[in-house]
Amino acid sequence: MVLQFIGIDPDTGKNGSPTAWVDLETADIVLQSYTADDETRIQCVENTAPGHTKGIPAHETVIRIPARLVPLLREACDAAERSQL
């Protein structure tokens, strides 16, 4: 696996840093961010995609991405696309 660092939350301090990378081998976007609180997780379960079983599978989780990270996510999407060329 080769991860390309894209960026880190510009408003973060030295600890707890929402971060974005792109896996250059798979073009997957890899994110580190805040664990969603119980209320958010409940809302996600209640608003499950149509046709899907309610719940969050054990191999998945819900994370919360701060809005100020959106520009980095756009950059990560662009890098993921470039890695597939």
XYZ file of N, CA and C in Angstrom:
255
model
N 0.857 -1.173 0.000
C 0.000 0.000 0.000
C 0.898 1.229 0.000
N 0.559 2.190 -0.847
C 1.287 3.452 -0.899
C 0.267 4.572 -0.680
N 0.361 5.234 0.477
C -0.570 6.324 0.780
C 0.058 7.661 0.436
N -0.697 8.457 -0.308
C -0.290 9.829 -0.610
C -0.998 10.758 0.374
N -0.225 11.464 1.169
C -0.804 12.436 2.110
C -1.426 13.560 1.308
N -2.688 13.887 1.605
C -3.382 14.975 0.925
C -3.416 16.218 1.801
N -3.809 16.058 3.041
C -3.862 17.216 3.910
C -4.467 16.900 5.252
N -4.379 17.880 6.113
C -4.840 17.761 7.488
C -5.752 18.949 7.794
N -6.695 18.746 8.671
C -7.615 19.804 9.080
C -6.816 21.044 9.455
N -7.021 22.137 8.753
C -6.221 23.340 9.009
C -6.467 23.974 10.374
N -7.581 23.639 11.007
C -7.897 24.242 12.304
C -7.542 23.343 13.481
N -6.827 22.277 13.225
C -6.504 21.345 14.295
C -5.207 21.752 14.986
N -5.069 21.255 16.172
C -3.818 21.469 16.888
C -2.861 20.328 16.574
N -2.033 19.985 17.517
C -1.059 18.914 17.307
C -1.626 17.526 17.602
N -2.812 17.463 18.196
C -3.422 16.181 18.538
C -4.807 16.079 17.917
N -5.219 14.861 17.558
C -6.557 14.655 17.019
C -6.755 15.420 15.736
N -6.265 14.866 14.644
C -6.190 15.635 13.409
C -6.910 14.944 12.255
N -8.124 15.374 11.897
C -8.754 14.807 10.714
C -7.811 14.964 9.514
N -7.565 13.849 8.832
C -6.549 13.798 7.787
C -7.079 13.002 6.604
N -6.609 13.353 5.411
C -6.994 12.636 4.191
C -5.754 12.143 3.462
N -5.839 10.895 2.970
C -4.809 10.291 2.135
C -5.503 9.625 0.942
N -4.728 9.289 -0.086
C -5.212 8.456 -1.185
C -4.278 7.263 -1.311
N -4.866 6.071 -1.394
C -4.100 4.857 -1.641
C -3.815 4.830 -3.139
N -2.568 5.005 -3.524
C -2.213 5.113 -4.935
C -2.336 3.792 -5.684
N -2.434 2.681 -4.975
C -2.591 1.384 -5.640
C -4.051 1.075 -5.952
N -4.968 1.520 -5.091
C -6.391 1.197 -5.268
C -7.246 2.420 -5.599
N -6.696 3.623 -5.425
C -7.414 4.897 -5.577
C -8.457 5.098 -4.485
N -8.389 4.297 -3.412
C -9.283 4.511 -2.270
C -8.877 5.778 -1.534
N -9.862 6.486 -1.015
C -9.602 7.634 -0.150
C -9.622 7.119 1.282
N -8.584 7.423 2.035
C -8.438 6.977 3.418
C -8.567 8.200 4.312
N -9.449 8.114 5.289
C -9.722 9.257 6.156
C -9.522 8.902 7.618
N -8.968 9.836 8.337
C -8.947 9.786 9.800
C -9.807 10.953 10.250
N -10.768 10.683 11.097
C -11.609 11.782 11.564
C -12.249 11.404 12.888
N -13.199 12.208 13.297
C -13.855 12.032 14.579
C -14.827 10.869 14.540
N -14.846 10.052 15.573
C -15.829 8.994 15.707
C -17.191 9.649 15.903
N -18.169 9.186 15.140
C -19.510 9.743 15.264
C -20.082 9.419 16.643
N -20.818 10.376 17.194
C -21.442 10.146 18.497
C -22.673 9.244 18.327
N -23.227 8.801 19.446
C -24.359 7.874 19.410
C -25.546 8.444 18.646
N -25.847 9.719 18.834
C -26.988 10.324 18.137
C -26.800 10.268 16.625
N -25.597 10.560 16.155
C -25.319 10.510 14.722
C -25.450 9.085 14.202
N -24.909 8.120 14.938
C -24.990 6.712 14.528
C -26.452 6.256 14.456
N -27.260 6.664 15.429
C -28.684 6.301 15.429
C -29.367 6.883 14.202
N -29.082 8.138 13.893
C -29.676 8.770 12.712
C -29.256 8.051 11.426
N -28.003 7.616 11.354
C -27.544 6.878 10.177
C -28.294 5.555 10.037
N -28.501 4.871 11.146
C -29.245 3.606 11.119
C -30.687 3.855 10.705
N -31.290 4.904 11.233
C -32.687 5.213 10.909
C -32.861 5.664 9.460
N -31.814 6.182 8.860
C -31.870 6.664 7.476
C -31.056 5.756 6.550
N -31.205 4.456 6.741
C -30.490 3.462 5.945
C -30.894 3.576 4.484
N -29.966 3.255 3.600
C -30.241 3.283 2.162
C -31.408 2.352 1.838
N -32.288 2.783 0.942
C -33.436 1.945 0.566
C -32.983 0.550 0.123
N -33.683 -0.464 0.623
C -33.375 -1.836 0.257
C -32.272 -2.475 1.077
N -31.651 -1.727 1.965
C -30.582 -2.259 2.798
C -31.107 -2.567 4.193
N -30.483 -3.524 4.834
C -30.818 -3.874 6.205
C -30.383 -2.729 7.115
N -31.220 -2.405 8.090
C -30.850 -1.363 9.050
C -29.684 -1.826 9.899
N -28.848 -0.893 10.253
C -27.716 -1.211 11.107
C -26.410 -0.833 10.446
N -25.367 -0.851 11.233
C -24.021 -0.568 10.752
C -23.242 -1.873 10.901
N -22.818 -2.463 9.782
C -22.100 -3.735 9.861
C -20.855 -3.619 10.737
N -20.481 -4.729 11.340
C -19.331 -4.743 12.252
C -18.038 -4.299 11.574
N -17.933 -4.487 10.267
C -16.706 -4.111 9.555
C -16.736 -2.664 9.039
N -17.776 -1.925 9.377
C -17.908 -0.520 8.976
C -18.090 0.352 10.209
N -17.923 1.660 10.022
C -18.163 2.612 11.103
C -18.696 3.903 10.493
N -19.136 4.786 11.318
C -19.581 6.111 10.889
C -18.590 7.114 11.462
N -18.068 7.956 10.597
C -17.179 9.022 11.056
C -17.781 10.360 10.681
N -17.372 11.380 11.377
C -17.849 12.735 11.098
C -16.675 13.529 10.541
N -16.883 14.090 9.342
C -15.855 14.879 8.679
C -16.206 16.353 8.862
N -15.323 17.153 9.450
C -15.628 18.573 9.614
C -15.721 19.264 8.245
N -16.653 20.187 8.114
C -16.871 20.889 6.848
C -15.594 21.560 6.338
N -14.741 21.995 7.249
C -13.514 22.670 6.809
C -12.542 21.709 6.120
N -12.840 20.385 6.158
C -12.010 19.402 5.472
C -12.478 19.171 4.027
N -13.606 19.738 3.635
C -14.159 19.526 2.294
C -13.154 19.863 1.187
N -12.429 20.983 1.259
C -11.451 21.240 0.194
C -10.400 20.131 0.070
N -10.004 19.543 1.191
C -9.038 18.444 1.139
C -9.670 17.191 0.546
N -10.952 16.975 0.793
C -11.627 15.822 0.205
C -11.723 15.978 -1.309
N -11.967 17.197 -1.772
C -11.976 17.439 -3.225
C -10.602 17.130 -3.817
N -9.574 17.563 -3.137
C -8.217 17.287 -3.590
C -7.947 15.789 -3.582
N -8.428 15.099 -2.547
C -8.251 13.645 -2.480
C -8.979 12.954 -3.628
N -10.170 13.420 -3.954
C -10.917 12.841 -5.076
C -10.143 13.030 -6.383
N -9.599 14.205 -6.591
C -8.805 14.466 -7.795
C -7.578 13.564 -7.843
N -6.895 13.401 -6.704
C -5.708 12.542 -6.657
C -6.089 11.087 -6.918
N -7.227 10.657 -6.396
C -7.690 9.284 -6.637
C -7.951 9.067 -8.118
N -8.591 10.027 -8.770
C -8.836 9.910 -10.202
C -7.532 9.848 -10.984
N -6.590 10.697 -10.646
C -5.295 10.719 -11.344
C -4.562 9.390 -11.179
N -4.688 8.754 -10.020
C -3.952 7.516 -9.774
C -4.511 6.359 -10.609
N -5.713 6.514 -11.140
C -6.327 5.454 -11.951
C -5.967 5.588 -13.424
N -5.330 6.664 -13.808
C -5.006 6.882 -15.238
C -3.877 6.002 -15.698
